[in-house]
PDB file of C-alpha atoms in Angstrom:
ATOM      1  CA  GLN A  10     -51.820 -73.086  62.820  1.00 92.00           C
ATOM      2  CA  VAL A  11     -52.929 -71.125  59.781  1.00 96.00           C
ATOM      3  CA  GLN A  12     -50.405 -70.430  57.060  1.00 98.00           C
ATOM      4  CA  LEU A  13     -50.862 -68.341  53.919  1.00 98.00           C
ATOM      5  CA  VAL A  14     -48.353 -68.577  51.099  1.00 98.00           C
ATOM      6  CA  GLU A  15     -48.413 -66.184  48.152  1.00 97.00           C
ATOM      7  CA  SER A  16     -46.854 -66.896  44.784  1.00 98.00           C
ATOM      8  CA  GLY A  17     -46.941 -65.592  41.243  1.00 98.00           C
ATOM      9  CA  GLY A  18     -45.243 -62.244  41.564  1.00 98.00           C
ATOM     10  CA  GLY A  19     -42.649 -61.024  39.123  1.00 98.00           C
ATOM     11  CA  LEU A  20     -41.599 -58.376  36.644  1.00 98.00           C
ATOM     12  CA  VAL A  21     -44.021 -57.365  33.911  1.00 98.00           C
ATOM     13  CA  GLN A  22     -44.290 -54.510  31.446  1.00 98.00           C
ATOM     14  CA  THR A  23     -46.988 -51.867  31.558  1.00 98.00           C
ATOM     15  CA  GLY A  24     -50.217 -53.312  30.227  1.00 98.00           C
ATOM     16  CA  GLY A  25     -49.246 -56.851  31.100  1.00 98.00           C
ATOM     17  CA  SER A  26     -50.904 -59.360  33.400  1.00 98.00           C
ATOM     18  CA  LEU A  27     -50.028 -61.477  36.398  1.00 98.00           C
ATOM     19  CA  ARG A  28     -51.966 -63.901  38.545  1.00 98.00           C
ATOM     20  CA  LEU A  29     -51.119 -64.148  42.210  1.00 98.00           C
ATOM     21  CA  SER A  30     -52.069 -67.158  44.280  1.00 98.00           C
ATOM     22  CA  CYS A  31     -52.542 -67.460  48.013  1.00 98.00           C
ATOM     23  CA  ALA A  32     -52.581 -71.029  49.276  1.00 98.00           C
ATOM     24  CA  ALA A  33     -53.874 -71.645  52.771  1.00 98.00           C
ATOM     25  CA  SER A  34     -53.260 -74.425  55.234  1.00 97.00           C
ATOM     26  CA  GLY A  35     -54.657 -75.000  58.684  1.00 97.00           C
ATOM     27  CA  ARG A  36     -58.033 -73.501  57.846  1.00 96.00           C
ATOM     28  CA  THR A  37     -60.245 -73.349  54.788  1.00 96.00           C
ATOM     29  CA  VAL A  38     -60.283 -70.099  52.824  1.00 96.00           C
ATOM     30  CA  SER A  39     -64.068 -70.403  52.673  1.00 95.00           C
ATOM     31  CA  SER A  40     -64.205 -69.925  56.445  1.00 95.00           C
ATOM     32  CA  LEU A  41     -62.265 -66.674  56.269  1.00 96.00           C
ATOM     33  CA  GLY A  42     -62.733 -63.272  54.769  1.00 96.00           C
ATOM     34  CA  MET A  43     -59.703 -63.073  52.501  1.00 97.00           C
ATOM     35  CA  GLY A  44     -58.114 -59.809  51.523  1.00 97.00           C
ATOM     36  CA  TRP A  45     -55.331 -58.727  49.218  1.00 98.00           C
ATOM     37  CA  PHE A  46     -53.154 -55.820  50.279  1.00 98.00           C
ATOM     38  CA  ARG A  47     -50.113 -54.167  48.790  1.00 98.00           C
ATOM     39  CA  GLN A  48     -47.323 -52.035  50.113  1.00 98.00           C
ATOM     40  CA  ALA A  49     -45.042 -49.886  48.024  1.00 97.00           C
ATOM     41  CA  PRO A  50     -41.746 -48.531  49.413  1.00 93.00           C
ATOM     42  CA  GLY A  51     -42.350 -45.666  51.797  1.00 95.00           C
ATOM     43  CA  LYS A  52     -46.110 -46.129  51.753  1.00 96.00           C
ATOM     44  CA  GLU A  53     -48.646 -47.685  54.041  1.00 96.00           C
ATOM     45  CA  ARG A  54     -50.140 -51.075  53.345  1.00 97.00           C
ATOM     46  CA  GLU A  55     -53.314 -50.565  51.352  1.00 97.00           C
ATOM     47  CA  PHE A  56     -56.370 -52.667  50.666  1.00 98.00           C
ATOM     48  CA  VAL A  57     -56.567 -53.926  47.089  1.00 98.00           C
ATOM     49  CA  GLY A  58     -59.627 -56.123  47.318  1.00 98.00           C
ATOM     50  CA  GLY A  59     -61.040 -59.218  48.884  1.00 97.00           C
ATOM     51  CA  ILE A  60     -63.525 -62.038  48.871  1.00 97.00           C
ATOM     52  CA  THR A  61     -65.989 -62.788  51.632  1.00 95.00           C
ATOM     53  CA  LYS A  62     -66.986 -66.161  53.026  1.00 94.00           C
ATOM     54  CA  ASN A  63     -70.033 -65.974  50.769  1.00 93.00           C
ATOM     55  CA  GLU A  64     -67.827 -65.178  47.727  1.00 94.00           C
ATOM     56  CA  GLY A  65     -68.746 -61.561  47.486  1.00 95.00           C
ATOM     57  CA  THR A  66     -65.874 -59.581  46.008  1.00 97.00           C
ATOM     58  CA  TYR A  67     -64.828 -56.012  46.646  1.00 96.00           C
ATOM     59  CA  TYR A  68     -62.132 -53.851  45.099  1.00 98.00           C
ATOM     60  CA  ALA A  69     -60.354 -50.609  45.725  1.00 98.00           C
ATOM     61  CA  ASP A  70     -61.250 -47.940  43.184  1.00 97.00           C
ATOM     62  CA  SER A  71     -57.667 -47.898  41.926  1.00 97.00           C
ATOM     63  CA  VAL A  72     -57.911 -51.491  40.678  1.00 98.00           C
ATOM     64  CA  LYS A  73     -61.601 -51.864  39.889  1.00 98.00           C
ATOM     65  CA  GLY A  74     -62.090 -53.188  36.371  1.00 98.00           C
ATOM     66  CA  ARG A  75     -58.495 -54.402  36.128  1.00 98.00           C
ATOM     67  CA  PHE A  76     -58.135 -56.868  39.019  1.00 98.00           C
ATOM     68  CA  THR A  77     -60.295 -59.900  39.761  1.00 98.00           C
ATOM     69  CA  ILE A  78     -60.328 -62.023  42.897  1.00 98.00           C
ATOM     70  CA  SER A  79     -61.513 -65.609  42.892  1.00 98.00           C
ATOM     71  CA  ARG A  80     -61.438 -68.635  45.128  1.00 98.00           C
ATOM     72  CA  ASP A  81     -60.902 -72.348  44.551  1.00 98.00           C
ATOM     73  CA  ASN A  82     -62.226 -74.242  47.548  1.00 97.00           C
ATOM     74  CA  ALA A  83     -60.857 -77.575  46.314  1.00 98.00           C
ATOM     75  CA  LYS A  84     -57.342 -76.136  46.263  1.00 98.00           C
ATOM     76  CA  ASN A  85     -57.935 -73.986  49.344  1.00 98.00           C
ATOM     77  CA  THR A  86     -56.504 -71.083  47.391  1.00 98.00           C
ATOM     78  CA  ILE A  87     -57.519 -67.579  46.403  1.00 98.00           C
ATOM     79  CA  TYR A  88     -56.277 -65.728  43.352  1.00 98.00           C
ATOM     80  CA  LEU A  89     -55.676 -62.161  42.294  1.00 98.00           C
ATOM     81  CA  GLN A  90     -55.790 -61.783  38.528  1.00 98.00           C
ATOM     82  CA  MET A  91     -54.182 -58.485  37.583  1.00 98.00           C
ATOM     83  CA  ASN A  92     -54.639 -57.123  34.075  1.00 98.00           C
ATOM     84  CA  ASN A  93     -53.577 -53.900  32.410  1.00 98.00           C
ATOM     85  CA  LEU A  94     -50.890 -53.402  35.019  1.00 98.00           C
ATOM     86  CA  LYS A  95     -49.453 -49.946  35.598  1.00 98.00           C
ATOM     87  CA  PRO A  96     -46.161 -48.822  37.166  1.00 97.00           C
ATOM     88  CA  GLU A  97     -48.115 -47.562  40.187  1.00 97.00           C
ATOM     89  CA  ASP A  98     -49.182 -51.162  40.873  1.00 98.00           C
ATOM     90  CA  THR A  99     -45.585 -51.963  41.808  1.00 98.00           C
ATOM     91  CA  ALA A 100     -45.555 -53.209  45.394  1.00 98.00           C
ATOM     92  CA  VAL A 101     -45.259 -56.227  47.617  1.00 98.00           C
ATOM     93  CA  TYR A 102     -48.621 -57.975  47.563  1.00 98.00           C
ATOM     94  CA  TYR A 103     -49.939 -59.781  50.615  1.00 98.00           C
ATOM     95  CA  CYS A 104     -52.932 -61.967  51.224  1.00 98.00           C
ATOM     96  CA  ALA A 105     -54.620 -61.914  54.606  1.00 98.00           C
ATOM     97  CA  GLY A 106     -57.372 -63.803  56.384  1.00 97.00           C
ATOM     98  CA  ASP A 107     -59.981 -62.537  58.825  1.00 96.00           C
ATOM     99  CA  ARG A 108     -61.952 -64.865  61.102  1.00 94.00           C
ATOM    100  CA  ASP A 109     -64.860 -62.508  61.649  1.00 87.00           C
ATOM    101  CA  TYR A 110     -67.826 -61.954  59.385  1.00 76.00           C
ATOM    102  CA  GLY A 111     -67.270 -59.369  56.687  1.00 81.00           C
ATOM    103  CA  LEU A 112     -64.250 -58.068  54.867  1.00 88.00           C
ATOM    104  CA  PRO A 113     -62.189 -55.438  56.640  1.00 90.00           C
ATOM    105  CA  VAL A 114     -60.314 -52.866  54.608  1.00 90.00           C
ATOM    106  CA  THR A 115     -57.828 -52.063  57.357  1.00 92.00           C
ATOM    107  CA  ALA A 116     -54.787 -54.269  57.742  1.00 93.00           C
ATOM    108  CA  ASN A 117     -54.781 -54.460  61.524  1.00 93.00           C
ATOM    109  CA  GLU A 118     -58.162 -56.218  61.562  1.00 92.00           C
ATOM    110  CA  TYR A 119     -56.776 -59.308  59.866  1.00 96.00           C
ATOM    111  CA  ASP A 120     -55.655 -62.351  61.832  1.00 96.00           C
ATOM    112  CA  TYR A 121     -53.418 -64.136  59.350  1.00 97.00           C
ATOM    113  CA  TRP A 122     -50.872 -62.903  56.812  1.00 98.00           C
ATOM    114  CA  GLY A 123     -48.735 -64.335  54.094  1.00 98.00           C
ATOM    115  CA  GLN A 124     -45.100 -63.391  53.558  1.00 97.00           C
ATOM    116  CA  GLY A 125     -45.791 -61.306  50.450  1.00 98.00           C
ATOM    117  CA  THR A 126     -44.761 -61.497  46.817  1.00 98.00           C
ATOM    118  CA  GLN A 127     -43.117 -58.728  44.815  1.00 98.00           C
ATOM    119  CA  VAL A 128     -44.838 -57.307  41.765  1.00 98.00           C
ATOM    120  CA  THR A 129     -42.852 -54.898  39.613  1.00 98.00           C
ATOM    121  CA  VAL A 130     -44.364 -53.152  36.610  1.00 98.00           C
ATOM    122  CA  SER A 131     -41.884 -51.508  34.278  1.00 97.00           C
ATOM    123  CA  SER A 132     -42.789 -48.491  32.169  1.00 91.00           C
TER     124      SER A 132
END
């Protein structure tokens, strides 16, 4: 049974930083394509970025240059470093795992999901 647990969310001012973690159990993160998604109230869940099995990283245009995804195989954890945060980044952030090769950008292609962590950016 694969479990993903996010942590690190919170309240931060505009321009601040947060680092989210996604710890996996039941399967290694290196065997999965791992994505980060977010969902703001009243909006659809959107792809933020992800890291492939081969450690390639990809980002949505809205976060490119501000967010960085990394992986620690020893801790079986992926991270989302978020810098220069803006109020429009406010959302619940989820990590997700995909068993197939590649890195889907659509939520329904992922096999495993965490419970989410709230990120709130105040103006």
